[in-house]
Short mmCIF file of C-alpha atoms in Angstrom, two decimals:
data_model
loop_
_atom_site.label_atom_id
_atom_site.label_comp_id
_atom_site.label_asym_id
_atom_site.label_seq_id
_atom_site.Cartn_x
_atom_site.Cartn_y
_atom_site.Cartn_z
CA MET O 121 61.43 83.15 129.75
CA ASN O 122 63.62 81.87 126.87
CA GLU O 123 66.81 83.65 125.88
CA ALA O 124 68.59 83.20 122.55
CA SER O 125 71.90 84.66 121.49
CA LEU O 126 72.77 85.45 117.88
CA SER O 127 76.32 86.32 116.88
CA LEU O 128 76.40 88.86 114.02
CA SER O 129 80.11 89.49 113.86
CA PRO O 130 83.12 89.14 116.14
CA GLU O 131 82.23 92.54 117.59
CA ILE O 132 78.44 92.43 118.03
CA SER O 133 76.06 89.79 119.30
CA VAL O 134 72.34 90.16 119.89
CA LEU O 135 70.58 88.68 122.91
CA THR O 136 66.83 88.39 122.44
CA ARG O 137 64.22 87.40 124.99
CA SER O 138 61.05 85.74 123.89
CA GLY O 139 58.01 85.35 126.08
CA GLY O 140 57.07 88.18 128.39
CA GLY O 141 60.21 90.25 127.81
CA LYS O 142 59.81 93.84 126.74
CA THR O 143 63.30 94.47 125.34
CA ALA O 144 66.01 92.83 123.32
CA GLN O 145 69.60 93.59 124.11
CA ALA O 146 72.47 94.11 121.71
CA VAL O 147 75.74 93.75 123.53
CA ARG O 148 79.18 94.36 122.08
CA ALA O 149 81.50 91.43 122.63
CA GLY O 150 84.25 92.38 125.03
CA ASP O 151 82.43 95.60 126.00
CA ASP O 152 82.54 96.13 129.76
CA ARG O 153 79.95 98.90 129.81
CA ASP O 154 77.11 98.55 132.29
CA GLU O 155 74.50 99.75 129.80
CA PRO O 156 73.81 97.38 126.89
CA LEU O 157 72.15 98.77 123.79
CA ARG O 158 68.37 98.55 124.10
CA LEU O 159 66.24 97.54 121.14
CA PRO O 160 62.43 97.42 121.16
CA ASP O 161 61.02 93.88 121.26
CA ARG O 162 59.08 93.13 118.08
CA SER O 163 58.13 89.48 118.46
CA SER O 164 61.71 88.52 119.27
CA THR O 165 63.18 90.00 116.09
CA ALA O 166 65.64 92.84 115.86
CA LEU O 167 65.86 95.11 112.83
CA LEU O 168 69.43 95.87 111.85
CA GLU O 169 70.45 98.60 109.45
CA ARG O 170 72.19 97.52 106.27
CA GLN O 171 75.67 98.97 105.88
CA GLU O 172 76.91 99.72 102.42
CA VAL O 173 80.16 97.88 101.79
CA ARG O 174 82.41 99.37 99.16
CA THR O 175 85.01 97.13 97.63
CA LYS O 176 88.01 98.75 96.09
CA PRO O 177 88.67 98.05 92.41
CA PRO O 178 91.27 95.40 91.62
CA PRO O 179 94.82 96.57 90.95
CA LEU O 180 95.66 97.13 87.30
CA TYR O 181 98.73 95.92 85.42
CA GLN O 182 100.41 97.23 82.28
CA VAL O 183 101.30 94.72 79.59
CA LEU O 184 104.59 95.73 77.96
CA LEU O 185 106.53 94.58 74.92
CA LEU O 186 110.31 94.77 75.22
CA ASN O 187 112.62 95.60 72.34
CA ASP O 188 115.12 93.13 70.92
CA ASP O 189 117.36 93.18 67.87
CA PHE O 190 115.92 90.07 66.19
CA THR O 191 112.10 90.27 66.09
CA PRO O 192 110.88 91.91 62.87
CA MET O 193 108.82 95.08 63.26
CA GLU O 194 106.07 93.57 61.11
CA PHE O 195 105.71 90.66 63.55
CA VAL O 196 105.32 93.10 66.47
CA VAL O 197 102.55 94.91 64.56
CA VAL O 198 100.78 91.56 63.95
CA VAL O 199 101.02 90.71 67.67
CA LEU O 200 99.56 94.07 68.66
CA GLN O 201 96.69 93.69 66.21
CA LYS O 202 95.97 90.05 67.09
CA PHE O 203 96.22 90.11 70.89
CA PHE O 204 95.52 93.74 71.78
CA MET O 205 92.89 94.54 69.13
CA MET O 206 94.76 97.58 67.79
CA ASP O 207 94.21 98.97 64.34
CA LEU O 208 97.21 99.24 62.00
CA GLU O 209 97.96 102.87 62.86
CA LYS O 210 97.90 102.39 66.65
CA ALA O 211 99.88 99.12 66.39
CA THR O 212 102.53 100.89 64.30
CA GLN O 213 102.80 103.72 66.84
CA VAL O 214 103.27 101.27 69.74
CA MET O 215 105.78 99.21 67.71
CA LEU O 216 107.83 102.36 67.02
CA ARG O 217 107.74 103.28 70.72
CA VAL O 218 109.05 99.79 71.55
CA HIS O 219 111.77 100.18 68.91
CA ARG O 220 112.87 103.69 70.01
CA GLU O 221 112.35 103.58 73.78
CA GLY O 222 113.02 99.89 74.42
CA ARG O 223 109.51 99.13 75.68
CA GLY O 224 105.92 100.02 74.94
CA VAL O 225 102.61 99.70 76.74
CA CYS O 226 100.15 97.43 74.94
CA GLY O 227 97.29 97.80 77.41
CA VAL O 228 96.24 98.00 81.05
CA TYR O 229 94.28 95.08 82.53
CA THR O 230 93.46 93.28 85.75
CA ARG O 231 96.08 90.77 86.90
CA ASP O 232 94.51 87.63 85.44
CA ILE O 233 93.84 89.15 82.05
CA ALA O 234 97.31 90.72 81.90
CA ALA O 235 98.96 87.40 82.81
CA THR O 236 96.93 85.62 80.13
CA LYS O 237 97.92 88.17 77.48
CA VAL O 238 101.60 87.89 78.46
CA GLU O 239 101.45 84.10 78.14
CA LEU O 240 99.60 84.21 74.81
CA VAL O 241 102.06 86.69 73.27
CA SER O 242 105.10 84.82 74.59
CA SER O 243 103.92 81.45 73.31
CA PHE O 244 102.94 82.97 69.92
CA ALA O 245 106.42 84.51 69.61
CA ARG O 246 108.12 81.21 70.53
CA MET O 247 105.91 79.33 68.07
CA HIS O 248 107.15 81.68 65.32
CA GLN O 249 110.75 81.44 66.61
CA HIS O 250 111.05 85.07 67.68
CA PRO O 251 112.62 86.18 70.99
CA LEU O 252 109.95 88.86 71.60
CA GLN O 253 109.45 89.40 75.32
CA CYS O 254 106.17 90.45 76.84
CA VAL O 255 105.96 91.33 80.55
CA MET O 256 103.50 92.88 82.96
CA GLU O 257 104.04 95.35 85.77
CA GLU O 258 101.73 97.09 88.20
CA ALA O 259 100.28 100.28 86.74
#
């Protein structure tokens, strides 16, 4: 009689018997129980149920523009339209929020996209010699 062991995970391994054996055994690793799980022998194969694995969504980050006394309001509106795909009205509202409250939310994205937008806005502002600061924080 041949025995083969198959490790499914650190917790469960399956021991199958081929030949004249009537049962296959599933034994939990580290389990000291006398009774192993009994599975019917179907030509030395065991049918395992598929478990649905749910992954949690990635964390989201807010991209923020910070107010300064030197960057023109028109430039902030251009940045919001160019990098955050806002229309003129929405870009103007966000620009005024940045001006009045000191910061404004431009959008909420996954970490990689938010970091890319921060870098694009910062380099665009430097290229045009403006001290506009763009940062991201967890939403």
